[in-house]
């Protein structure tokens, strides 16, 4: 019984971590319709910046969140305004062109990280202890990261629902044409959203590098995982992505315990393939985006 | 995802370093003996390979200072393979058929060595090889001889240590890739020979990042020792999961992981007491090691690691075989190597009839107060073993 509860909580907490990593990608897709293949590399870069701030300036990853968020926000502005918004999106190959651009960015970012941090795995020793709650022993770092994930998700939700900027973003997501007709500067909203998504990716990296070591080449695996969650949730759907992330966390933990780790990864992706066949729009694909 | 493809079109940025004759005794009128190799000098895999190149460079310098080889000066012809196996193949083709080098050395690591194995064999040139896998040395490539500890032996000294301390049961966690799998077979064979039993065994894919459930399950079997046949990231993941869930065992040991300095910086206090394997340590009492460490540190400004040591030793062994044969006859050099038993900075060098390394072994290190200390075998120890593993 104790084990069962432990596994349940572990799965839910890892789900939070996966959500943390997928959130930025989801936001960017929801608003810009850009499949950002550089997403994982941005997470890794955020993590490695936090690593440097920890080892060279003694800054704890929680305090590093602010500078990492700011740095990645600026990087996102540059990428969106300098590259993505300059690509002709009209026509049959429009989406393919931005896809290629982000694919190229992925290489550029990964190799920049390599030049700065080298190829070795890096990580931060932070909150490594055990959290003892009665009969349960839970990883405190994992608990902290997933709590941060849920807090960030809530903040993002409130931002999108309650603020004017958030409403503007949702307007652009729902209908760029309608938004433009109402006097919204669609292009700048898209640039801002991309920067926000990039900053969220960086913040996720700063927290996750305390749990999972990153190397400069770790990005593409994270992109695939995040994109799977976003697709399973229903592209651009926040609640859907959260459900998908929890599903991944739970399946992974339970399958790892019962079937063994080799089967655990397969189990989730089999489910994903099944979903693509019977419900291609994802878990909550029909409910409105963002 | 490996990004070796980047390098394919980039071409071979050739970096040829020659060593002007330091040895006055070498006869100037004869052309130098040229030893060729490719080394990963740029890209994600460059760091260990550059240690290897420096090991070769130091060995060549010493050979020349001692009068060269067969009375001729020795020089290295090096190209940068950028960690790309197909680039390495092209470069070895160039070394063999266009540069027509006299002798060959090995690239690092196993997949590069395996990639060039067929063309080296076809050209019938001996190559002391820095690949730890067993399958390349079963007779298929008769001109390759293994100049690094074979994989199944990586953790044999650790099993010996655990058995000596009276531990009986093992939980074995194995990354589902070739090197850790082969390594685990060595652990299992040795454990059986020492009367220890494997009470839990699981493999996991290399992409695994969450080890919490796996470690919980391993702990449920109540093993004395938890062993990971791992690389760096997964070793850290397992230690993290064990500490964060208060999992206790008498010993935690990993194949690759603790040997890397990043293991300490990533885990901080959690690294304390964790055991690992290394093939070399600067303090080893092996033949000529003290002088080697001093010369290497003086030349390159850092202590040698095991890549440097095995590379240095492999060139020294090759030179000794050539000197013994007295001419550049590849078949005779190979036979001389196969029958040569010698002591090097990296340990006792001896080969099976098919070229498998049966002399070199490994050593057990332990993280103590933020530093790596050698703890086993006892005659090589730099600090007493901390045993059992203290509570987290």
PDB file of C-alpha atoms in Angstrom, chain A residues 6-7 10 14 18 41 55 106-107 110-111 114 119-125 128-132 137-139 210-213 217 220-221 252-253 256-258 261-262 265, chain B residues 1 3 5-6 43-45 176 202-205 207-217 220 232-233 236-237 240 243-246 260 262 264-270:
ATOM      1  CA  UNK A   6       4.659   6.361  -3.296  1.00  0.00           C
ATOM      2  CA  UNK A   7       4.475   5.349  -6.939  1.00  0.00           C
ATOM      3  CA  UNK A  10       6.149   9.941  -7.886  1.00  0.00           C
ATOM      4  CA  UNK A  14       7.289  13.591 -12.640  1.00  0.00           C
ATOM      5  CA  UNK A  18       7.247  17.006 -17.875  1.00  0.00           C
ATOM      6  CA  UNK A  41      17.856  23.079 -26.913  1.00  0.00           C
ATOM      7  CA  UNK A  55      29.035  26.803  -9.844  1.00  0.00           C
ATOM      8  CA  UNK A 106      18.292  23.658 -32.898  1.00  0.00           C
ATOM      9  CA  UNK A 107      21.741  22.926 -34.367  1.00  0.00           C
ATOM     10  CA  UNK A 110      23.179  23.047 -29.409  1.00  0.00           C
ATOM     11  CA  UNK A 111      26.546  23.896 -30.905  1.00  0.00           C
ATOM     12  CA  UNK A 114      28.763  22.995 -26.828  1.00  0.00           C
ATOM     13  CA  UNK A 119      29.986  18.079 -24.301  1.00  0.00           C
ATOM     14  CA  UNK A 120      29.914  16.623 -20.795  1.00  0.00           C
ATOM     15  CA  UNK A 121      26.766  16.080 -18.732  1.00  0.00           C
ATOM     16  CA  UNK A 122      26.293  18.758 -16.092  1.00  0.00           C
ATOM     17  CA  UNK A 123      23.952  18.998 -13.154  1.00  0.00           C
ATOM     18  CA  UNK A 124      23.395  20.972  -9.951  1.00  0.00           C
ATOM     19  CA  UNK A 125      23.404  19.428  -6.462  1.00  0.00           C
ATOM     20  CA  UNK A 128      18.770  16.168  -3.027  1.00  0.00           C
ATOM     21  CA  UNK A 129      17.354  14.992   0.279  1.00  0.00           C
ATOM     22  CA  UNK A 130      14.327  12.897   1.155  1.00  0.00           C
ATOM     23  CA  UNK A 131      11.027  14.360   2.272  1.00  0.00           C
ATOM     24  CA  UNK A 132       9.624  12.065   4.963  1.00  0.00           C
ATOM     25  CA  UNK A 137       9.687   9.012   1.587  1.00  0.00           C
ATOM     26  CA  UNK A 138       9.610  11.371  -1.355  1.00  0.00           C
ATOM     27  CA  UNK A 139      12.363  13.167  -3.271  1.00  0.00           C
ATOM     28  CA  UNK A 210      18.789  19.685 -10.687  1.00  0.00           C
ATOM     29  CA  UNK A 211      16.979  16.392 -11.358  1.00  0.00           C
ATOM     30  CA  UNK A 212      18.272  15.281 -14.748  1.00  0.00           C
ATOM     31  CA  UNK A 213      21.831  15.968 -15.995  1.00  0.00           C
ATOM     32  CA  UNK A 217      23.285  17.486 -27.116  1.00  0.00           C
ATOM     33  CA  UNK A 220      16.341  16.887 -29.297  1.00  0.00           C
ATOM     34  CA  UNK A 221      15.180  14.163 -26.849  1.00  0.00           C
ATOM     35  CA  UNK A 252       6.436   5.606 -16.683  1.00  0.00           C
ATOM     36  CA  UNK A 253       6.655   5.102 -12.930  1.00  0.00           C
ATOM     37  CA  UNK A 256       9.028   0.890 -14.593  1.00  0.00           C
ATOM     38  CA  UNK A 257       8.080  -0.772 -11.324  1.00  0.00           C
ATOM     39  CA  UNK A 258       5.937  -3.580 -12.708  1.00  0.00           C
ATOM     40  CA  UNK A 261      12.246   0.250 -17.471  1.00  0.00           C
ATOM     41  CA  UNK A 262      12.653  -1.088 -21.002  1.00  0.00           C
ATOM     42  CA  UNK A 265       9.154   3.987 -22.424  1.00  0.00           C
TER      43      UNK A 265
ATOM     44  CA  UNK B   1      20.800  12.368 -30.169  1.00  0.00           C
ATOM     45  CA  UNK B   3      25.298  14.931 -33.825  1.00  0.00           C
ATOM     46  CA  UNK B   5      26.317  13.990 -39.007  1.00  0.00           C
ATOM     47  CA  UNK B   6      27.367  17.620 -38.672  1.00  0.00           C
ATOM     48  CA  UNK B  43      33.400  18.220 -31.610  1.00  0.00           C
ATOM     49  CA  UNK B  44      31.583  16.795 -28.600  1.00  0.00           C
ATOM     50  CA  UNK B  45      33.929  13.830 -28.158  1.00  0.00           C
ATOM     51  CA  UNK B 176      20.631  -1.196 -22.417  1.00  0.00           C
ATOM     52  CA  UNK B 202      17.149  -4.863 -14.668  1.00  0.00           C
ATOM     53  CA  UNK B 203      18.092  -3.121 -17.875  1.00  0.00           C
ATOM     54  CA  UNK B 204      16.934   0.357 -18.842  1.00  0.00           C
ATOM     55  CA  UNK B 205      17.099   2.401 -22.057  1.00  0.00           C
ATOM     56  CA  UNK B 207      17.147   7.795 -22.557  1.00  0.00           C
ATOM     57  CA  UNK B 208      15.880   7.027 -19.035  1.00  0.00           C
ATOM     58  CA  UNK B 209      15.904  10.094 -16.821  1.00  0.00           C
ATOM     59  CA  UNK B 210      13.621   9.014 -13.980  1.00  0.00           C
ATOM     60  CA  UNK B 211      15.103   6.217 -11.873  1.00  0.00           C
ATOM     61  CA  UNK B 212      12.868   6.528  -8.797  1.00  0.00           C
ATOM     62  CA  UNK B 213      10.693   3.450  -9.364  1.00  0.00           C
ATOM     63  CA  UNK B 214      13.607   1.331 -10.580  1.00  0.00           C
ATOM     64  CA  UNK B 215      15.665   2.091  -7.485  1.00  0.00           C
ATOM     65  CA  UNK B 216      12.671   1.449  -5.201  1.00  0.00           C
ATOM     66  CA  UNK B 217      12.235  -1.941  -6.783  1.00  0.00           C
ATOM     67  CA  UNK B 220      12.908  -4.155  -2.265  1.00  0.00           C
ATOM     68  CA  UNK B 232      27.707   9.387 -16.282  1.00  0.00           C
ATOM     69  CA  UNK B 233      24.140  10.706 -16.489  1.00  0.00           C
ATOM     70  CA  UNK B 236      23.936  10.323 -11.285  1.00  0.00           C
ATOM     71  CA  UNK B 237      20.245   9.553 -11.788  1.00  0.00           C
ATOM     72  CA  UNK B 240      19.916  10.885  -6.823  1.00  0.00           C
ATOM     73  CA  UNK B 243      19.403   9.448  -1.790  1.00  0.00           C
ATOM     74  CA  UNK B 244      16.070  11.192  -2.303  1.00  0.00           C
ATOM     75  CA  UNK B 245      14.186   8.058  -1.281  1.00  0.00           C
ATOM     76  CA  UNK B 246      16.501   7.068   1.568  1.00  0.00           C
ATOM     77  CA  UNK B 260      34.380  11.731 -14.168  1.00  0.00           C
ATOM     78  CA  UNK B 262      31.525  16.134 -13.174  1.00  0.00           C
ATOM     79  CA  UNK B 264      31.380  15.298  -7.953  1.00  0.00           C
ATOM     80  CA  UNK B 265      30.255  18.724  -9.141  1.00  0.00           C
ATOM     81  CA  UNK B 266      26.796  17.435 -10.094  1.00  0.00           C
ATOM     82  CA  UNK B 267      26.081  15.521  -6.893  1.00  0.00           C
ATOM     83  CA  UNK B 268      28.044  17.438  -4.274  1.00  0.00           C
ATOM     84  CA  UNK B 269      27.646  15.724  -0.887  1.00  0.00           C
ATOM     85  CA  UNK B 270      25.584  12.911  -2.463  1.00  0.00           C
TER      86      UNK B 270
END
